[in-house]
Amino acid sequence: MCADSKNMMTPKVRTLVALALAFIGLVNLSPAAAEGKGRAILARKILIAARPGPAVLDNGVILISGSRIEAVGPQSKVKIPEGYEILDAGDNWVSPGFMDLHNHSASDLRSLNDMVYLTNPGLRAWAGAIPDTAGMRVALAAGVTSVLTIPGSGTNIGGQGVLQRTGFRGFEANLIRNPGSLKLAQAGNPERSQPWTPRRTFMNWNTRNTFRRGVAYAKRWEAFEAGEGEKPERDIQFDIYRSLVKGEAQVSTHTQIYQVVLMTVNMVAIEFGLPVFIDHGTFDGFRAAPQAQAAGVNAILGPRAIQDHRAGFVDTDGKIMGVAASYQERGHTTIGFNTDSPVIPQEELPLQAAMGVRYGFDNSKMDAIRGLTIVPALTVGLQADQGSVEVGKYADLIVTKGDPIDPRSSVEWVIQHGQTVYSTQSERRRW
Amino acid sequence: MVVVATTLLALAASAQDPGTPGGPGLALFAAKALVAELDGRQVVDNALILVKDGQIEAIAARSEIEVPTGYTLRDLGSQWVMPGLVDLHTHVSGSGINDTVFQINSGLRVAPTTVPANRNLKRALAAGVTTVLYIPGSGSNMGGQGILMKTGFPEYERALVRDPGSLKIAQGDNPTRWGYGMGRLLMNFHLRTVIEQGLAYAQAWDEFEAGEGDKPERELRLDIFRELAAHRTQVSTHTQYFQLVMMSILMLARDYDLDVYIDHGSFDSYLNSDIAVENNVAAILGPREVMWPNPPRYRTDGQVHGSAWGFQQAGHPMIGFNTDAPVVPLEELPLQAAMGARYGMDNSAMQAVRGLTIVPATVAGISDRLGSLEAGKDADLVILSGDPADPRTSIEQVYLEGETVYDTARDRRRW
Amino acid sequence: MLIPLLLAWTPSPVPQEAPDLPDLYAIKASVLETGTGEVIEHAVLLVEGGKVITVGEDLVVERGIPVYELDPDQVVIPGLVNAYTRVGMTGSGQSGARPWQRASDELYPAAGDYSGVRETGVTTLGHYPSGNGIPGRCVVVRPKGSTASAMTIKDDAYLKVIMGSSKSAKDALSGGFKKADTWIAKEKKNKEKWDKAKEKFDKEKDKEKKAKLDPGPYKPLADDPSAASFMQLRDGSLKALISVRTAGDYLHLIDAIGEEEFTWDLRVVMTRDMNIYHVIEKVAKSGRRVVLEPEISLHPGTMRQRNLPAEFARAGTPVVLVPRSDSVAGFKAWRRHVGEIVASGLDRSTAMRAITLEPAALLGVDDQVGSLEAGKQANFVILSGDPFEPGTQVDAVILDGVLVSGEVNL
Amino acid sequence: MHIQTNTNGRTLILAVLLPIFLSLCAPAFSQDEKKEQEEPQTEEETDEWFALQGGDIYTGTGAVLRGATVLSKNGTIDEIGYDLFIPEGAEVLDVSGYRVYPGLVAIESRGLFGGSSDLANSVDPFSKNMTLALAAGVTTARSGSEVAKLRAGHIDGLVLNSGILPRLSYSKSSPSGKRTLREKFEAASQYLRDYAQWQIDKKSDKELKEPSKKGIDSSILRYLRGEARPLFSASQRTDLLEIARLAQRFGFRPIIDGCQEGWIVADELGRAGASAILTARDRSSKGEQLVRAGGSSIENAAILHRAGVSVTIIPSSAGISLGGIVGRDLMHLTVEAGYAVRGGLSEKAALDSITIEPARLMGVSQRVGSIEVGKDADMIITDGDVLHYQTFVQWAVVAGEVVYDKQAELYFAHIRPRPEAALSPEERLDAGETPEEEIVEEAGDSDSPGEGNEEGDGEDHDEDDGDGGSRP
């Protein structure tokens, strides 16, 4: 603000503020304030969902100090320090909070698509982001504790997504990373929405050209920062590519049928060498699973979970194929699930995994729960902070009546950064 | 000699009025003076206000100071005195303020459209509104530059307080009507593009003036950013919803370090109050004073939430009010504060009065001249029958720089 | 004793007006298929007056009888019978039940198609009337003759019925029989009335009175044409060819027939995803013929090929094959298409029977045509080779003993 | 051991048969029923026996008979129990290690029967959708005003009842409509009073003539006499309340379709003896101008059930959808019921809500909806807890005949082929699986739970823990 208002927060005012904050209890709804007393959570079954690492721990205890996990182990071994608040989940199960890498609904839903240009790498979903809408409150009550909110697929490059938590109030409290990703939609929707009906070959050329320029821009900066070459002119249209090249953000791709998924792998991952993941991958996309696996392109699948015999797609010989199962059969090992909320209500993310399993996804090693937690975390490079119940990670935990992907298993408790952000004991069940 | 004197008197005839520049001093006795300092005195009972050369010379309890000799005394009896009201969101000082050829019009200025002391302003004056920020409309993303002006002077030069008074930015809604399938994301991108350019331009000039680098080419479109970069003016944002207000705060204030304040933040904007506090972004509210029962994304469980209340909840200390005249008539500015208080704002510490005076004056960077009854500030005084926020209160007199520009004893009551 | 005749073979040029064959002649062929499934080598076929006198292996031909010795590659087969065609017909049908309607009423001998038909070796046609519901009755013709009667071999060969999974379709059939019942009841009453009157008349002695009482000869009730048709179905003087599309249709057909007993065969309309295979066993048990195209279809929802004609045949159902497309071009491709499903599993002799004797039986003219046996019409085709080989040409077509296409040299 | 459980099994059956048969409302139905049941007999000369052996039989009445046998004769269940005598030539299906449940009943369906209305004459008994519905466990479904069995491969013995669920409208959207309906009810109940009075008076005064039926809505008379129940579509609190009041005032039991805000007025609905047809996951936010509770709640089914409202569950889409977005159509009826459990409904009530409850509403509970002697042999055989998302129907039996066999159909044979799927559900990651609850439930309505069951739930405990421990 101007000279005068710079000191608008005089000490007096500041204390006032602090008081006020304390009163209305917004404090417990911001991660900053999480520090302080420790907690211990005991449960009959804890889904560790580590990768690599164990899947389950029976009769375990989780120690939380501040916002992070301090220790995990069998109740017999782990000693609970003095003064720790003990939450006994009893026969309930504890698992890591779910993460959805294809979300639109943590926003005003009016800022999804800007239809003026085909490629808009400079746009930011941030400008429309609302992490804790009424709908997302329900999602939180279903255990969805973090989402990647991305622009729509009305154009080839919709803009930059933003990674948000869902447990707290306001944007900053919930911000995980911005930019979270660059949203790429190769085909399927963009051709519909343009009055001049571009087709896939042109869209691909145009997208590819944008990527080429973006990567070149990023390289120029790299060179400059390495002391070679002079300072490039700042271009916010292409800044995102600096993050991509550094691996600080990924390309989240609306990509579906075989040839399009193949192009995602060949163009984005192999030709441009950018971190990218499949963010639909449905219909006969699974036919490109081996290539995706080879190129290290993770498959975040949904919301379509099955594929039957359809002209133009694939001959399933009458079988009704599970999409996730089909990736798995073809050797893909890093498979997650998404909802494309609001296409599927955000709170039904776990159902996506359940349906994956129903239609043949091998869950004997408990990869379904991983597909909702550690896999998405790995996919966007957050595995150090979240995605599994391991020491040092944020205490983003959900307590369910049973198998967390079973629709019958209600969520009783949601803990984010060590704080209870939802509990059916203190309020009517939202979901 | 005498002749000279008489001629002098004749010449100064107008300037004879006490309190005005060149005139004798003026001493006002009032039952109550709403001082409205930013951090300090709020009220003085049985106050004595000394006015000299259009400025406030001193203000204190009658018991505390003597009236210097030669001063004209006026006893206002049971009436109150308060600083002139300031409205930072008005469009009624002229016409032709919505150019929608381009989305970004950082170069446009409202100055050439101004009609000082027009009918609207006169009525506003009669309501105690002495200073307004006259800004472009929100038809485009960046409407242009507003001016700060006083409502009571017919001459532009005298009326003008500061040009540029602000840069007007409109982030959502209205500009989207502009067409081309443009949504908020692209508008946001356009804003960032021009701000980046502008700040770079400003920096280039600074470097040049510091003797480094060569003289940048002049660009009318971007000059305003030199003012902004130097914190000589502010960004006034048409911003309402949560995510727009969030952008005003985090992008404009935090990321680009512009002096920005929320202009008519409504709906669910107050949910940003904590980051507004963190980033020293003031909240000027109105004309929508309550959250609609059915807000776009949030649920209030049917409760009606006052915007001012909402910001106050998070302890926001800088809450002001505006009318967006002609959306709401300028003379109803005090009503905005009244409604803020009605819908839950704590008014125990005169928050309503502050929100009409010192708060807007401060965020507009003119609190050195206006916004409170402090020695050295312009003698823009409002003489009224009681609590300014109360619609029943009548305005009796308005002084502008010591000059009586409105007096119900002299003029027909306008409001 | 046999007089060997050397004959110089020359490939026939542009087919000119075929020279007539004598009334009595013999054909010597290295291979002859009778249509019954029997294949005769070194066959001799003796024809007189347009009929087959005898056919057999190495028969002695009396001196003086002209003998046409065919080229060793050439094969003789019976004239083909297409029991389900409208080639040459022009009428457009109505919907609803019109069981009295006759295809013979729209015969047009001058139709250009017939000459084309002859060249394809098809010597017998079953024409059905077009329309929906119950379009009417089929007429059997030879593709030759200047008048309808000259063409006609047999009328009222079958009654075409279209069955579907719908109340209206089912009622059309069952309702027809009900109509018949009510007509019979009425007629019965009518007769009884007359009998009473007659009785009274006979009893009466008084001459004048008797004159008044004379009921005259019995006048039966004017017959209701559609009721009549269903009575004919019952008494067997008329059979039905009922067409269905799906397995469900078949079940609804059986349901609609209920207790009624009459002769009927089945026409299966080939569609892309056919599910008729669900009832192949049921159909086989019923012992009905099935009429369908020599078509490879797909198992629903898959790319798996199904050879339904072969499946029907294997289940024991007599199969009648008709050209895929009902046009002269379709007739030309007919044998080739049958060849395809033979290649993919249909028994060869069943296939031959399915385009000759079986359709003849369906039309009720197997006593005259459909196979080369003594006493039957001398309808046969001389082919340049194996009937089901793609390259095989029609060298000559003989209809009622007369050469109607191509040529045969001494 | 066996014998003991066996007898247990029998007592259980008897214990539950009585109430069920008593609960058969509407004499109107029993006639239809006779008609229906004769049909099969007339067609079969020889009796057709079918034996389902060795499965754990979840009869749907609360009883669970482990490793028991269901014997059906001509499509009707003849005997249930242990060591039954299997007649010569009976078709026998060994389902040891699998579970047997009553076939599911869908109170709404689209496109299962191929045909339009008049199913008997238009059904396509080979339609893909019918097979897929059977694969989802549905053996009875309503189509329009008819309710019919999914007898794949047959067109007879199909329709169980018709003219069902007559609709009435009583909504604040049409005040005039409400008035007319109220008046109709007034008139009808007045007529009934007059008629009763006449019955008495005519004893004394022979001349007295019967009150005229003129202008009386005969269908409404049937509702008032309890011969049929009307169906209302209503979701908003106010409408629900109004309907409840109407029902209580005139004394009929309404069926309410939608019922989204039912959880708010559950007690009123309970008092009115209402039944609810709902989608457990229904999503709607309340009108914001209301300061009271409103909109949908995941607890809707549970709260209504607790208040004595019988609950029937149907997914948001009553058709078969292969578009790829799964979990919301009739292929996932059990998943929808699962969401009701999430909201607090008991497993038993959830199963009822897709079997016996809808059967009752459609007046066919004497034929389908549970596994009991005398009812149709319509059963599904699953590889686990029927409400578990991973469970697949292995065989579907309708009228004592296998009409669906997972391994014999193209669609799902490749998913966990049977040998593997023979795993008992306990070996799965599956906590929703709680047979104890069933036993508890059932202890309520029958005298003795029986050792067989207690034993059973003991096992489950062990294995459950065991499995947990054995996991990596």
PDB file of N, CA and C in Angstrom, chain A residues 50 92 97 111 194 216 259 275 328 405 411:
ATOM      1  N   ALA A  50       2.816 -47.580   0.921  1.00  0.00           N
ATOM      2  CA  ALA A  50       4.138 -47.102   0.492  1.00  0.00           C
ATOM      3  C   ALA A  50       4.484 -47.689  -0.865  1.00  0.00           C
ATOM      4  N   ASN A  92     -11.683 -49.451  12.962  1.00  0.00           N
ATOM      5  CA  ASN A  92     -11.635 -48.710  11.700  1.00  0.00           C
ATOM      6  C   ASN A  92     -10.266 -48.816  11.051  1.00  0.00           C
ATOM      7  N   GLY A  97      -4.747 -39.819   2.833  1.00  0.00           N
ATOM      8  CA  GLY A  97      -5.780 -39.085   2.119  1.00  0.00           C
ATOM      9  C   GLY A  97      -5.688 -39.345   0.625  1.00  0.00           C
ATOM     10  N   SER A 111     -14.395 -20.446 -15.069  1.00  0.00           N
ATOM     11  CA  SER A 111     -13.095 -20.025 -15.601  1.00  0.00           C
ATOM     12  C   SER A 111     -12.354 -21.203 -16.212  1.00  0.00           C
ATOM     13  N   GLN A 194     -14.104 -25.125 -31.444  1.00  0.00           N
ATOM     14  CA  GLN A 194     -13.696 -24.000 -32.271  1.00  0.00           C
ATOM     15  C   GLN A 194     -14.649 -23.820 -33.456  1.00  0.00           C
ATOM     16  N   ALA A 216      12.279 -24.255 -26.131  1.00  0.00           N
ATOM     17  CA  ALA A 216      13.412 -23.413 -26.558  1.00  0.00           C
ATOM     18  C   ALA A 216      13.585 -22.251 -25.578  1.00  0.00           C
ATOM     19  N   GLN A 259      -4.361 -43.755 -30.548  1.00  0.00           N
ATOM     20  CA  GLN A 259      -3.369 -42.961 -31.276  1.00  0.00           C
ATOM     21  C   GLN A 259      -3.023 -41.684 -30.527  1.00  0.00           C
ATOM     22  N   PRO A 275       8.228 -34.163 -18.276  1.00  0.00           N
ATOM     23  CA  PRO A 275       7.449 -35.052 -17.405  1.00  0.00           C
ATOM     24  C   PRO A 275       5.975 -34.938 -17.745  1.00  0.00           C
ATOM     25  N   GLN A 328      -2.904 -52.804 -16.767  1.00  0.00           N
ATOM     26  CA  GLN A 328      -2.124 -53.707 -15.923  1.00  0.00           C
ATOM     27  C   GLN A 328      -1.689 -54.923 -16.721  1.00  0.00           C
ATOM     28  N   ILE A 405     -11.905 -48.191  -0.227  1.00  0.00           N
ATOM     29  CA  ILE A 405     -12.509 -47.999  -1.550  1.00  0.00           C
ATOM     30  C   ILE A 405     -13.884 -48.665  -1.641  1.00  0.00           C
ATOM     31  N   VAL A 411     -16.432 -42.618   5.762  1.00  0.00           N
ATOM     32  CA  VAL A 411     -15.270 -41.914   6.315  1.00  0.00           C
ATOM     33  C   VAL A 411     -15.701 -41.256   7.624  1.00  0.00           C
TER      34      VAL A 411
END
